Coordinates of C-alpha atoms in Angstrom, one line a residue:
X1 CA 68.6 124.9 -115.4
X2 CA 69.3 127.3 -112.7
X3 CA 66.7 125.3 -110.2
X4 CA 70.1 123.6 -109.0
X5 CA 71.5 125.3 -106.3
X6 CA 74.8 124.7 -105.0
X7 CA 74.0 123.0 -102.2
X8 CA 71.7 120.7 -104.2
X9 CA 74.4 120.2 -106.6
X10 CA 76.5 119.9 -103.4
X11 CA 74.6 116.6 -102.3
X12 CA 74.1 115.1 -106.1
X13 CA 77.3 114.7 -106.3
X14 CA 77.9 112.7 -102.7
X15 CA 79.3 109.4 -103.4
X16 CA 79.9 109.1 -100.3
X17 CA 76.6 106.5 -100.1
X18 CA 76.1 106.0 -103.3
X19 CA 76.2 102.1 -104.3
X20 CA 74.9 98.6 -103.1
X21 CA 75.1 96.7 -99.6
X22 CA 75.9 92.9 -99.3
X23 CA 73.8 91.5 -96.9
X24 CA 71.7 94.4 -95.9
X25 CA 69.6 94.4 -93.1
X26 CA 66.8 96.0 -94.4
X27 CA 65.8 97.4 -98.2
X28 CA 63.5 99.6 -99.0
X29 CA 62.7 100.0 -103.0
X30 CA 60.3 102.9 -104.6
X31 CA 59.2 102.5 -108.1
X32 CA 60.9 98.9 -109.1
X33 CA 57.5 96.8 -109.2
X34 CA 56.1 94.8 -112.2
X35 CA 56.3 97.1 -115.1
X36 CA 58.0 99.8 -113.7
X37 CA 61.4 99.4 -113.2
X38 CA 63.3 101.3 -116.2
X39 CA 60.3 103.5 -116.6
X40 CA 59.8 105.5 -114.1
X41 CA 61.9 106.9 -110.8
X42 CA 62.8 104.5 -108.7
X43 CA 64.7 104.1 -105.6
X44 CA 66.3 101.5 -103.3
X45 CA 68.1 102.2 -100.0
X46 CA 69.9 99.4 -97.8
X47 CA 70.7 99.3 -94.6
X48 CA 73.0 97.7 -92.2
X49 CA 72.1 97.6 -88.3
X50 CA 73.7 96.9 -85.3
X51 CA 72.2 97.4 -82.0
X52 CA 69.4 98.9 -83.5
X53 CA 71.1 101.8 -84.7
X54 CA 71.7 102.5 -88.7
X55 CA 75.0 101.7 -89.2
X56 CA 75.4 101.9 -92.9
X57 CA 73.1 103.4 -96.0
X58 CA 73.4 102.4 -99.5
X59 CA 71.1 103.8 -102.1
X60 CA 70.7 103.2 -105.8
X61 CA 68.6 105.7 -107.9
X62 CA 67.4 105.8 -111.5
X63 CA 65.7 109.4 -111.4
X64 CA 67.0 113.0 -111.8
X65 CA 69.7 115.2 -109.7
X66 CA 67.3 116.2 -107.9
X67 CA 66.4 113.2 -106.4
X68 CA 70.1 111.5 -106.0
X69 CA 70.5 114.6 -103.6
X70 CA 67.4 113.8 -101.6
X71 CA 68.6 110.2 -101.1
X72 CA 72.1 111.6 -99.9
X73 CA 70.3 114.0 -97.9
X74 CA 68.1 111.1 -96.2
X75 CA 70.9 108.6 -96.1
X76 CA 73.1 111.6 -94.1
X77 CA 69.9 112.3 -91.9
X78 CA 69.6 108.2 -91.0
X79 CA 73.3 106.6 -91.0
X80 CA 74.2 107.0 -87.2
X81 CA 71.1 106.9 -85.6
X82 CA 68.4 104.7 -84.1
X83 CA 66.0 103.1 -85.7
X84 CA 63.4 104.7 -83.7
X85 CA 65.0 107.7 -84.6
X86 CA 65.6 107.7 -88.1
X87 CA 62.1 106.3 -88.6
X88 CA 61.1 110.3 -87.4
X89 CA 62.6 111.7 -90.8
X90 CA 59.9 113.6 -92.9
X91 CA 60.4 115.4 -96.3
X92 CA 60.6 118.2 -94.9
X93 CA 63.9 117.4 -93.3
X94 CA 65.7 116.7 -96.2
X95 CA 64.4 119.5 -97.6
X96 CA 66.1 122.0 -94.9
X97 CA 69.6 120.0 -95.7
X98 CA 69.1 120.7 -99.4
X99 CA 68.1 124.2 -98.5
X100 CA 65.0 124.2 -100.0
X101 CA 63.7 121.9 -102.9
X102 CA 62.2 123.8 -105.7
X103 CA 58.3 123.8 -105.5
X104 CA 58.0 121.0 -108.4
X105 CA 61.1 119.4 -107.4
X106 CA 59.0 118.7 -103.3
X107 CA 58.0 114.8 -104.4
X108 CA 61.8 113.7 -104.8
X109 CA 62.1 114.5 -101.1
X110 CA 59.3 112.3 -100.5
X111 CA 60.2 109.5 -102.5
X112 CA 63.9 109.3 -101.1
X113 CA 61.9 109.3 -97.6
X114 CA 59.7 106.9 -98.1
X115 CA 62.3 104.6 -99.7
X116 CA 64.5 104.9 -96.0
X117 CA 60.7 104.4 -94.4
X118 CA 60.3 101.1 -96.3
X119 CA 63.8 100.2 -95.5
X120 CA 63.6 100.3 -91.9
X121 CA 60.3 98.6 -92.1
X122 CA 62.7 95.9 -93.7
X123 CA 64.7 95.6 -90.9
X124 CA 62.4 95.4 -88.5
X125 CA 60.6 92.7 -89.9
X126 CA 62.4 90.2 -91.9
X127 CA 65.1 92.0 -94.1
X128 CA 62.9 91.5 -97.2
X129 CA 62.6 94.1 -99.6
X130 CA 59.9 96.3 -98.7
X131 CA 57.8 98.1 -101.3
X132 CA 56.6 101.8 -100.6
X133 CA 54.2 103.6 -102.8
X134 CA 55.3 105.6 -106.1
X135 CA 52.8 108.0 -105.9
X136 CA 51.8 109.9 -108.9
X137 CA 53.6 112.3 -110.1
X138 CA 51.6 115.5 -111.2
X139 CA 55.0 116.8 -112.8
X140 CA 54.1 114.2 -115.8
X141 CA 50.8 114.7 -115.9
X142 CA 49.4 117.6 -118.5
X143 CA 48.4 120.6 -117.3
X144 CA 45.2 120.6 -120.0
X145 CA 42.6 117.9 -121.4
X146 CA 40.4 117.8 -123.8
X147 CA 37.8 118.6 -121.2
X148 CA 39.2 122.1 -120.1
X149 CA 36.6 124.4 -121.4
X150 CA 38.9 127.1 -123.3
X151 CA 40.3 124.1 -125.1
X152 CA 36.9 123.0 -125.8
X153 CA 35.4 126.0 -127.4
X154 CA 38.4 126.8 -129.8
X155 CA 38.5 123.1 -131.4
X156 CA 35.2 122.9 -131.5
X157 CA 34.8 126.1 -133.5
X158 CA 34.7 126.2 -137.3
X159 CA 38.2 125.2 -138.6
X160 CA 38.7 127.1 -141.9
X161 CA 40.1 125.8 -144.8
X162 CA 43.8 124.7 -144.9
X163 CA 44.3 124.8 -140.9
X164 CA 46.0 121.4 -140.0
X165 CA 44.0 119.8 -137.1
X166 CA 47.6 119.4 -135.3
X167 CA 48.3 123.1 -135.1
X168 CA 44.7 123.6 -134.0
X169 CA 45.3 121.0 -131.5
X170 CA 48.7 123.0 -130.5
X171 CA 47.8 126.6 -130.1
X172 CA 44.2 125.8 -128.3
X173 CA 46.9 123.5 -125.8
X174 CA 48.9 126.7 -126.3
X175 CA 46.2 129.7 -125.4
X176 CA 44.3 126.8 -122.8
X177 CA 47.2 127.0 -120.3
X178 CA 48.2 130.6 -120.9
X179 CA 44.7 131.6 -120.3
X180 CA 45.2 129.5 -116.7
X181 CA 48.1 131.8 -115.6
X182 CA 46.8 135.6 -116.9
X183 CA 45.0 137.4 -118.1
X184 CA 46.9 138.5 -120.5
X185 CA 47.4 135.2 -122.4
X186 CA 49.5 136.3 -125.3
X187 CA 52.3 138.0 -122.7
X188 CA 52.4 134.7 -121.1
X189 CA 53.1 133.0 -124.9
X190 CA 55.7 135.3 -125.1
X191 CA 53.0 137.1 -128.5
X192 CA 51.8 140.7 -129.4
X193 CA 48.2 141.2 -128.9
X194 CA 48.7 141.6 -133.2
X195 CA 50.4 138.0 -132.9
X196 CA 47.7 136.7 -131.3
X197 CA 44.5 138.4 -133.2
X198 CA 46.6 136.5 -136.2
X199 CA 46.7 133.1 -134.5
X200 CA 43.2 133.3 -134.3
X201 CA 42.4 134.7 -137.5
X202 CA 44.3 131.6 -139.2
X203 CA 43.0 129.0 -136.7
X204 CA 40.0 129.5 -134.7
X205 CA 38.5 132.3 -136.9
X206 CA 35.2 132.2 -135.4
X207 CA 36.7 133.3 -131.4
X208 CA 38.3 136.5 -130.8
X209 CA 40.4 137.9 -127.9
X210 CA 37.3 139.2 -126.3
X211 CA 35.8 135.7 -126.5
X212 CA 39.3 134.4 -124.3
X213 CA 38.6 137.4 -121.6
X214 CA 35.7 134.6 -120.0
X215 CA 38.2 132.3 -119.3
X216 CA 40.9 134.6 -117.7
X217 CA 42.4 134.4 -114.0
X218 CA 44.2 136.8 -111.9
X219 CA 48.2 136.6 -113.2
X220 CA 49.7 135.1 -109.7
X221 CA 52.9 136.6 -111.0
X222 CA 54.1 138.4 -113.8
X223 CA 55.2 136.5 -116.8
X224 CA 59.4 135.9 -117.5
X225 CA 60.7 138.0 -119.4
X226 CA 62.2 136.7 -123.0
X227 CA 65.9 135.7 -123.1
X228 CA 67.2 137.3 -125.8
X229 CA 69.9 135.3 -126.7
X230 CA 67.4 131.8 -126.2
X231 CA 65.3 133.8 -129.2
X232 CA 68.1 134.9 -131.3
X233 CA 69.1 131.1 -131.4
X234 CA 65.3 129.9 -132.2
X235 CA 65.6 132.2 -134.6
X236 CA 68.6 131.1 -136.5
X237 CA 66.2 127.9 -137.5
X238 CA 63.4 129.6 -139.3
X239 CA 62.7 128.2 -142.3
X240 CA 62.6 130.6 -145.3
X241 CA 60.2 130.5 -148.1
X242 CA 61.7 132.1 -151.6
X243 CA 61.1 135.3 -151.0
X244 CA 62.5 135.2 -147.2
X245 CA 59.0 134.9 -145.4
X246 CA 58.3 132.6 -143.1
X247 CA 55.0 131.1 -141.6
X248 CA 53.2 132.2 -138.8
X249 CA 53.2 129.4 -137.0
X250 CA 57.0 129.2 -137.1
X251 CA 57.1 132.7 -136.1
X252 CA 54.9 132.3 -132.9
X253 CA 56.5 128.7 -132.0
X254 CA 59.7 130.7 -131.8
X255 CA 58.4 133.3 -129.3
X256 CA 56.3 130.7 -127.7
X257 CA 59.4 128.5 -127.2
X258 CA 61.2 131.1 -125.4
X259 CA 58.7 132.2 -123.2
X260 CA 57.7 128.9 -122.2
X261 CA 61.0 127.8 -121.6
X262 CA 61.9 130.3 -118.6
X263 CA 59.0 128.5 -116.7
X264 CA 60.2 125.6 -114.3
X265 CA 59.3 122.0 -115.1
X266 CA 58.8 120.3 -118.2
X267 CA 58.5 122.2 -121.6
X268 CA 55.5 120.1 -123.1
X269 CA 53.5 120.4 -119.9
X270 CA 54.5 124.4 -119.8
X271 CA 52.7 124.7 -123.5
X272 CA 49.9 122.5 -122.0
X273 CA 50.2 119.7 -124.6
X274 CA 48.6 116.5 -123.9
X275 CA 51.7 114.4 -124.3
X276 CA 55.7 114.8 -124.4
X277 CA 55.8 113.7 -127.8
X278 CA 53.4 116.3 -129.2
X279 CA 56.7 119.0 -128.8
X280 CA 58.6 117.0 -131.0
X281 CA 55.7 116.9 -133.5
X282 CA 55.3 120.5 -133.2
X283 CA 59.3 121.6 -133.7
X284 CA 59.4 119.1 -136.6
X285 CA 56.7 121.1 -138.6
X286 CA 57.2 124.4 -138.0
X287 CA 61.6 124.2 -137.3
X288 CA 62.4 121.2 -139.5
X289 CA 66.3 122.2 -139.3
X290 CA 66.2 122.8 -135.4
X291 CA 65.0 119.5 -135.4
X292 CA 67.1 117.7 -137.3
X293 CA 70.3 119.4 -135.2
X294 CA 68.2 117.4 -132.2
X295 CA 69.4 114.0 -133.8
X296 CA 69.5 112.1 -130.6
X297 CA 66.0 113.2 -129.0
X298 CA 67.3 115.0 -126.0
X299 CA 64.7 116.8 -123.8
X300 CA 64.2 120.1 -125.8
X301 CA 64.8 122.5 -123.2
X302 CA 68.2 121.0 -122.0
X303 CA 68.7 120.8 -125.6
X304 CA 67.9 125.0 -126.2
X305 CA 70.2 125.3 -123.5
X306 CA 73.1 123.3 -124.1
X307 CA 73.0 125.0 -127.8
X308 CA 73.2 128.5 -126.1
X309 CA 75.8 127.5 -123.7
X310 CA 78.2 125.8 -126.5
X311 CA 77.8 128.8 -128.8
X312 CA 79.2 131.0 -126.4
X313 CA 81.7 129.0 -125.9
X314 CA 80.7 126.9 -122.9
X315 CA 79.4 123.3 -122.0
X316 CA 76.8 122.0 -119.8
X317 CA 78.5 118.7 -120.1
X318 CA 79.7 116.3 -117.5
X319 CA 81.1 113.9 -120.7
X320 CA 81.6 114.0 -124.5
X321 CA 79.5 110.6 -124.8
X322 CA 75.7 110.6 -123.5
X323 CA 75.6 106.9 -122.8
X324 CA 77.9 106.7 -120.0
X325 CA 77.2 110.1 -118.5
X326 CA 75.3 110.6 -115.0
X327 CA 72.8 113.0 -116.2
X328 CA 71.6 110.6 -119.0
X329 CA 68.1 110.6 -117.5
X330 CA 68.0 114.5 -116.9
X331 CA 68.5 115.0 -121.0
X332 CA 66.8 111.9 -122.2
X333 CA 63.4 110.3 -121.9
X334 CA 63.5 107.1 -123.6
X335 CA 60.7 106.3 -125.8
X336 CA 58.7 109.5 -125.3
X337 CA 60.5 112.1 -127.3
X338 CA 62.3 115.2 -125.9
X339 CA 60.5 117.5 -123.8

């Protein structure tokens, strides 16, 4: 959440562009082809010329805040100017106006760009829409496969009796990416060194910590450190058993939640599951009640989030009613479970 500056926030919220243009000279669209429009980001920007100079920008954009600030940033950069000119425009112009995209965040700068590319392209041919790549996005792409080699060696070991192949799958995701970022894999899953001797004790009995030490790299930087009050709500939705135990697997999902939550990006890809839907799947098992409170599938970190914020009295909320609120696509992924 606190990846949007104020001058990003500053530039998602220009109207000043923000709409459709009768008649436009050229159009440039990113993302709207055959079987992806509605599924993916996507962009168009108008034009109007005169004299060979941009006159007027229009964009449209179906993506996050991040990117509806990159389009205003490009449309700003453009309006005014030549074509010659604005055709000059890189990413990493837009990204000086925005004062720095964050790392992940780099590819909406791109995509506004080569959306105002493939509009002036439009114009100067015959102010048909022009089409510009939609390159793949490595912010949805997982972050381990069943080929990584640490992932390999702990599904393939002996399961013991009892250990559901789905929690199997989700702590080898689990200690697979952690494993990628330290050496120290439980600090990075938020675990005791105890914690995680348990975990694979009750899943993968036949590897031990010493076993993960062949697959460690140098930590880049250190691991976040928990939020406190991110655990004390995660928590509040343990389930009890009659004598007011709970599992083990609940009790490491909480910690694992929290710590994986203070890392940028996407939740699912930061616990190195496979697919967005496999969170879900995870919180459903092991925090039945969190996930029932999650009745209307919103991504789960904006969801831990927004629970924090309202219980001390806050909101994150541009509107009372999801449906007809801006930031739809930043809480929701439609079809694919929160994540």
């Amino acid at each position: 959440m606190n990846l949007y500056t104020d001058t990003i926030r500053k530039w998602a919220a220009d109207e000043r562009r923000v709409g459709t243009l009768a008649d436009a000279d050229g159009t440039g669209e990113v993302g709207l082809g055959e079987g992806e429009a509605g599924k993916r980001l996507a962009i168009r920007m108008a034009l109007r010329v005169r004299d060979d100079h941009i006159e007027t920008v229009r964009f449209q954009v179906f993506g996050c805040g991040f990117t509806i600030a990159a389009c205003a940033a490009a449309a700003e950069l453009s309006e005014g100017h030549s074509l010659s000119e604005a055709s000059r425009i890189v990413p990493s112009w837009v990204d000086a106006v925005l004062d720095g995209l964050p790392p992940e965040r780099d590819y909406c700068a791109e995509l506004a760009v080569e959306a105002l590319q493939a509009a002036i392209a439009s114009a100067r041919i015959d102010r048909r829409p022009v089409a510009a790549t939609l390159r793949v996005n490595e912010d949805h792409l997982p972050r381990v496969t069943a080929a990584n080699p640490l992932y390999r060696l702990l599904i393939d070991s002996p399961a013991p009796s009892g250990a559901p192949p789905k929690d199997r799958h989700l702590f080898a995701c689990l200690l697979a990416v952690a494993a990628s970022e330290s050496p120290a894999p439980a600090d990075c899953l938020g675990l005791s060194a105890g914690d995680l001797t348990d975990l694979l004790h009750c899943y993968f009995p036949a590897v031990t910590a010493v076993h993960l030490q062949s697959f460690r790299e140098p930590a880049a930087t250190p691991s976040p450190p928990l939020n406190p009050d991110l655990l004390k709500l995660l928590f509040s939705y343990l389930p009890r058993r009659g004598d007011g135990s709970t599992s083990l697997a609940a009790l490491c999902l909480v910690r694992i939640l929290t710590a994986r939550s203070a890392l940028p990006g996407h939740l699912w890809r930061a616990m190195g599951l496979f697919e967005r839907q496999e969170l879900t799947g995870a919180i459903c098992r092991h925090l039945p009640a969190l996930a029932e409170v999650n009745s209307q599938g919103m991504r789960w970190k904006r969801f831990f989030f927004k629970q924090l914020c309202e219980r001390q009295g806050g909101t994150l909320c541009k509107t009372p009613d999801c449906g007809v609120c801006s930031d739809y696509a930043r809480c929701f992924e439609q079809g694919e479970g929160g994540g």
